[in-house]
Short mmCIF file of C-alpha atoms and ligand atoms in Angstrom, two decimals:
data_model
loop_
_atom_site.label_atom_id
_atom_site.label_comp_id
_atom_site.label_asym_id
_atom_site.label_seq_id
_atom_site.Cartn_x
_atom_site.Cartn_y
_atom_site.Cartn_z
CA UNK A 152 105.14 14.39 -62.69
CA UNK A 153 103.76 12.86 -59.71
CA UNK A 154 105.41 10.42 -57.39
CA UNK A 155 102.66 8.65 -55.25
CA UNK A 156 101.19 11.23 -52.78
CA UNK A 157 104.02 13.38 -53.19
CA UNK A 158 103.18 16.70 -54.97
CA UNK A 159 106.22 18.07 -56.37
CA UNK A 160 107.62 21.26 -55.42
CA UNK A 161 109.44 23.85 -57.63
CA UNK A 162 111.22 26.85 -55.86
CA UNK A 163 113.24 29.48 -56.81
CA UNK A 164 116.15 30.85 -55.04
CA UNK A 165 116.75 34.11 -56.16
CA UNK A 166 119.90 34.60 -53.79
CA UNK A 167 121.26 37.98 -53.36
CA UNK A 168 119.61 39.44 -56.62
CA UNK A 169 116.74 42.16 -57.13
CA UNK A 170 116.06 45.27 -55.38
CA UNK A 171 112.52 46.05 -54.48
CA UNK A 172 111.12 47.27 -57.80
CA UNK A 173 113.08 44.34 -59.60
CA UNK A 174 111.82 42.27 -57.63
CA UNK A 175 108.01 43.10 -58.02
CA UNK A 176 108.23 43.04 -61.76
CA UNK A 177 109.86 39.41 -62.14
CA UNK A 178 106.98 38.28 -59.48
CA UNK A 179 104.42 39.69 -61.81
CA UNK A 180 105.96 38.21 -65.02
CA UNK A 181 106.01 34.70 -63.27
CA UNK A 182 102.16 35.46 -62.25
CA UNK A 183 101.30 36.32 -65.69
CA UNK A 184 102.94 33.44 -67.19
CA UNK A 185 101.46 30.82 -65.00
CA UNK A 186 98.30 28.82 -65.34
CA UNK A 187 96.51 29.07 -61.84
CA UNK A 188 95.45 25.43 -62.43
CA UNK A 189 98.84 23.98 -62.62
CA UNK A 190 99.01 25.00 -58.89
CA UNK A 191 96.71 21.63 -58.25
CA UNK A 192 99.54 19.48 -59.54
CA UNK A 193 102.67 21.31 -58.48
CA UNK A 194 103.29 23.54 -55.68
CA UNK A 195 105.35 26.55 -56.68
CA UNK A 196 107.52 28.97 -54.61
CA UNK A 197 109.77 31.75 -55.05
CA UNK A 198 112.45 33.04 -52.13
CA UNK A 199 113.74 36.37 -52.60
CA UNK A 200 115.75 38.18 -50.28
CA UNK A 201 114.49 39.76 -46.96
CA UNK A 202 113.53 42.89 -48.52
CA UNK A 203 111.57 41.49 -51.31
CA UNK A 204 109.53 39.07 -49.08
CA UNK A 205 106.52 41.36 -48.58
CA UNK A 206 106.19 42.96 -52.08
CA UNK A 207 106.36 39.71 -53.53
CA UNK A 208 103.73 38.13 -51.42
CA UNK A 209 101.38 40.91 -52.23
CA UNK A 210 101.79 40.41 -56.26
CA UNK A 211 100.82 36.94 -55.87
CA UNK A 212 98.13 37.61 -53.33
CA UNK A 213 96.82 40.20 -55.53
CA UNK A 214 96.34 38.02 -58.45
CA UNK A 215 94.98 35.20 -56.15
CA UNK A 216 97.81 33.13 -57.63
CA UNK A 217 98.49 30.43 -54.97
CA UNK A 218 102.77 30.77 -55.07
CA UNK A 219 104.19 30.53 -51.95
CA UNK A 220 106.86 32.87 -50.70
CA UNK A 221 109.99 31.56 -48.58
CA UNK A 222 112.90 32.91 -47.06
CA UNK A 223 116.66 32.09 -47.78
CA UNK A 224 117.58 32.10 -43.73
CA UNK A 225 116.31 32.60 -40.43
CA UNK A 226 117.39 32.88 -37.07
CA UNK A 227 116.40 30.41 -34.44
CA UNK A 228 115.69 33.04 -31.37
CA UNK A 229 111.88 34.55 -31.61
CA UNK A 230 113.47 38.02 -30.53
CA UNK A 231 115.97 40.01 -28.68
CA UNK A 232 119.28 41.15 -28.83
CA UNK A 233 120.83 39.63 -32.02
CA UNK A 234 121.55 42.90 -34.11
CA UNK A 235 120.97 42.06 -38.10
CA UNK A 236 119.04 38.52 -37.60
CA UNK A 237 115.42 38.19 -38.66
CA UNK A 238 113.39 35.50 -36.80
CA UNK A 239 110.54 32.89 -37.55
CA UNK A 240 107.61 35.50 -36.17
CA UNK A 241 109.14 38.24 -38.55
CA UNK A 242 108.76 35.82 -41.73
CA UNK A 243 105.95 34.27 -40.77
CA UNK A 244 103.63 37.75 -40.15
CA UNK A 245 104.52 38.81 -43.78
CA UNK A 246 103.31 35.15 -45.10
CA UNK A 247 106.26 33.09 -45.46
CA UNK A 248 105.02 29.45 -46.29
CA UNK A 249 108.97 27.90 -46.75
CA UNK A 250 112.43 28.78 -45.49
CA UNK A 251 115.73 27.48 -46.81
CA UNK A 252 117.71 26.18 -44.30
CA UNK A 253 121.64 25.55 -44.42
CA UNK A 254 122.46 26.55 -48.25
CA UNK A 255 125.92 25.64 -49.00
CA UNK A 256 126.56 29.46 -49.80
CA UNK A 257 125.46 30.21 -46.26
CA UNK A 258 127.85 26.92 -44.86
CA UNK A 259 130.55 28.15 -47.30
CA UNK A 260 130.73 32.19 -46.62
CA UNK A 261 128.94 32.38 -43.45
CA UNK A 262 130.26 29.71 -41.39
CA UNK A 263 126.84 27.70 -40.76
CA UNK A 264 127.71 24.38 -39.03
CA UNK A 265 125.25 21.58 -39.11
CA UNK A 266 124.72 22.49 -35.46
CA UNK A 267 123.29 25.91 -36.43
CA UNK A 268 121.17 23.94 -39.42
CA UNK A 269 119.72 21.82 -36.80
CA UNK A 270 118.59 24.55 -34.55
CA UNK A 271 117.11 26.41 -37.69
CA UNK A 272 115.24 23.18 -38.66
CA UNK A 273 114.01 22.50 -35.03
CA UNK A 274 112.99 26.07 -34.35
CA UNK A 275 110.81 26.17 -37.81
CA UNK A 276 109.60 22.73 -37.43
CA UNK A 277 108.43 23.85 -33.57
CA UNK A 278 105.95 26.43 -34.65
CA UNK A 279 103.06 24.54 -36.63
CA UNK A 280 100.28 27.02 -35.91
CA UNK A 281 102.22 29.64 -38.42
CA UNK A 282 103.71 26.72 -40.45
CA UNK A 283 107.02 27.56 -42.39
CA UNK A 284 108.19 24.17 -44.24
CA UNK A 285 112.27 24.29 -43.73
CA UNK A 286 113.98 23.69 -47.28
CA UNK A 287 116.86 21.75 -45.75
CA UNK A 288 120.01 22.15 -48.07
CA UNK A 289 122.70 19.21 -48.22
CA UNK A 290 125.15 18.26 -50.72
CA UNK A 291 128.87 17.23 -51.16
CA UNK A 292 131.27 19.18 -52.68
CA UNK A 293 133.70 18.31 -55.77
CA UNK A 294 136.69 16.73 -53.29
CA UNK A 295 134.19 14.81 -51.32
CA UNK A 296 132.56 13.51 -54.91
CA UNK A 297 135.70 12.81 -56.26
CA UNK A 298 136.71 10.80 -53.14
CA UNK A 299 133.77 8.48 -53.59
CA UNK A 300 132.57 8.95 -50.23
CA UNK A 301 129.33 11.41 -51.25
CA UNK A 302 126.75 9.11 -49.87
CA UNK A 303 128.40 9.12 -46.62
CA UNK A 304 129.02 12.55 -46.24
CA UNK A 305 125.23 13.79 -47.45
CA UNK A 306 123.98 10.89 -44.90
CA UNK A 307 125.80 12.39 -42.11
CA UNK A 308 124.31 16.03 -43.36
CA UNK A 309 121.17 14.81 -43.17
CA UNK A 310 121.45 12.97 -39.92
CA UNK A 311 122.84 15.99 -37.99
CA UNK A 312 119.98 18.69 -39.49
CA UNK A 313 117.20 16.27 -38.19
CA UNK A 314 119.04 15.47 -34.91
CA UNK A 315 116.32 15.40 -32.09
CA UNK A 316 113.65 16.12 -34.36
CA UNK A 317 110.28 13.67 -34.11
CA UNK A 318 108.81 11.91 -37.09
CA UNK A 319 105.55 13.79 -36.69
CA UNK A 320 106.66 16.96 -37.44
CA UNK A 321 109.79 15.92 -39.38
CA UNK A 322 107.35 15.35 -42.11
CA UNK A 323 106.51 18.84 -42.96
CA UNK A 324 110.27 19.32 -43.74
CA UNK A 325 111.79 19.30 -47.68
CA UNK A 326 115.14 18.04 -48.13
CA UNK A 327 117.18 19.63 -51.37
CA UNK A 328 120.08 17.65 -52.47
CA UNK A 329 122.36 20.41 -53.88
CA UNK A 330 125.84 19.24 -55.00
CA UNK A 331 128.27 21.98 -54.52
CA UNK A 332 129.78 21.04 -57.62
CA UNK A 333 126.84 21.70 -59.96
CA UNK A 334 125.39 25.04 -57.87
CA UNK A 335 125.90 27.91 -60.41
CA UNK A 336 128.24 26.03 -62.69
CA UNK A 337 126.10 24.83 -65.34
CA UNK A 338 127.15 21.36 -64.51
CA UNK A 339 124.49 19.41 -63.68
CA UNK A 340 124.25 16.02 -61.96
CA UNK A 341 123.11 13.70 -64.72
CA UNK A 342 119.55 12.18 -63.59
CA UNK A 343 121.34 8.94 -62.59
CA UNK A 344 123.64 10.98 -60.03
CA UNK A 345 121.02 12.93 -58.66
CA UNK A 346 118.69 10.00 -58.12
CA UNK A 347 121.17 8.04 -56.88
CA UNK A 348 121.84 10.35 -53.58
CA UNK A 349 118.14 11.35 -53.11
CA UNK A 350 117.03 7.89 -52.86
CA UNK A 351 120.18 7.18 -50.46
CA UNK A 352 118.52 10.44 -48.87
CA UNK A 353 115.04 8.73 -48.66
CA UNK A 354 116.82 5.60 -46.75
CA UNK A 355 118.19 7.73 -44.52
CA UNK A 356 114.94 9.44 -43.81
CA UNK A 357 113.25 6.13 -43.33
CA UNK A 358 116.05 4.89 -40.74
CA UNK A 359 115.08 8.53 -38.89
CA UNK A 360 111.25 8.43 -38.95
CA UNK A 361 110.17 5.32 -40.50
CA UNK A 362 109.36 4.67 -44.32
CA UNK A 363 105.70 5.81 -44.03
CA UNK A 364 107.00 9.50 -43.30
CA UNK A 365 109.93 9.33 -45.45
CA UNK A 366 107.92 8.60 -48.58
CA UNK A 367 105.68 11.46 -47.66
CA UNK A 368 108.55 13.71 -47.60
CA UNK A 369 109.74 15.70 -50.97
CA UNK A 370 113.48 15.70 -51.68
CA UNK A 371 114.53 18.06 -54.19
CA UNK A 372 117.51 18.44 -56.82
CA UNK A 373 119.17 21.48 -57.08
CA UNK A 374 122.14 22.48 -59.37
CA UNK A 375 121.99 24.32 -62.32
CA UNK A 376 118.03 22.94 -63.54
CA UNK A 377 116.94 24.50 -66.23
CA UNK A 378 114.28 24.18 -68.85
CA UNK A 379 116.39 22.03 -70.91
CA UNK A 380 117.28 19.41 -68.29
CA UNK A 381 114.44 19.77 -65.65
CA UNK A 382 112.08 16.90 -67.44
CA UNK A 383 114.59 14.08 -66.80
CA UNK A 384 115.57 15.34 -63.44
CA UNK A 385 112.14 15.78 -62.14
CA UNK A 386 111.18 12.00 -63.81
CA UNK A 387 113.50 10.26 -61.39
CA UNK A 388 111.41 8.24 -58.36
CA UNK A 389 112.83 10.18 -55.58
CA UNK A 390 113.16 13.58 -56.98
CA UNK A 391 110.15 15.42 -55.86
CA UNK A 392 111.07 18.93 -57.38
CA UNK A 393 113.64 21.27 -57.70
CA UNK A 394 115.51 24.21 -55.81
CA UNK A 395 116.70 26.74 -58.96
CA UNK A 396 119.21 29.38 -58.50
CA UNK A 397 120.24 30.88 -61.78
CA UNK A 398 117.19 29.89 -64.03
CA UNK A 399 114.64 31.09 -61.47
CA UNK A 400 115.80 34.77 -62.24
CA UNK A 401 114.24 34.60 -65.68
CA UNK A 402 110.40 34.49 -65.44
CA UNK A 403 110.27 32.42 -68.63
CA UNK A 404 112.92 29.94 -67.65
CA UNK A 405 111.35 29.37 -63.98
CA UNK A 406 107.64 28.72 -65.81
CA UNK A 407 109.19 26.38 -68.27
CA UNK A 408 110.65 24.40 -65.15
CA UNK A 409 107.24 24.47 -63.35
CA UNK A 410 105.68 23.08 -66.34
CA UNK A 411 108.13 20.26 -66.70
CA UNK A 412 106.97 19.18 -63.06
CA UNK A 413 103.43 18.61 -64.10
C1 PEP B 225 120.87 26.98 -55.62
O1 PEP B 225 121.95 27.55 -55.24
O2 PEP B 225 120.06 26.53 -54.86
C2 PEP B 225 120.86 26.31 -56.95
C3 PEP B 225 120.35 25.43 -57.43
O3 PEP B 225 121.32 27.28 -58.12
P1 PEP B 225 121.76 27.35 -59.69
O4 PEP B 225 120.40 26.91 -59.98
O5 PEP B 225 122.00 28.43 -60.06
O6 PEP B 225 122.94 26.17 -59.61
#
């Protein structure tokens, strides 16, 4: 389902799942079930844990299948005394093309702030020689949704994530609208609810970067997307793909979602 010039992106977020052997099996199953020419119409990526990035990359490379690999997080400094962190040059050197930034689980469990998210987005967009496109996650909690102020909340998250970033580099970024109440809950946003916020996000991007850049940027929906509901969600005018958690751990479900984006 193509929207103007925007090629849809279906990205799997494996979260903290799959040891190395399991990851290779899952990547191989995805590769086996995918038709290479689908990738002319839809971009596909998987985001496994750091320990699986290289082996998963190698599976797709060996099969000459243009499925991208992404990290789930990154640190903004290029190197140094930051025990336990992983840098952009490190994920770049093993072939990452994407990096999730500011996932709600990182904000909730690991204390990531809007300022941290902004530093990571800035650092990723600064290096365009080895381009890694940030997938910037935003989305409101159930209490914010019920307060009715969710558009204002998400608008502020987008503005904070992109603070100080120029339009000419911002266009490489991808925004994922992931209402927290829909993540891992089986409670998907309706297509209308998802479209409402994704369209508001595009308005914010337009205010920040101009309408041309906003019309180029991809906005994904994430939150209990599966093979049963993907079609209607992906059919919305401002939804340019999906960030898939649970359903990305089953090759057949993930590949069905990819098909729904064609
Ligand atoms: C996610 O964590 O990015 C996500 C969308 O998860 P799920 O599909 O499991 O709701």
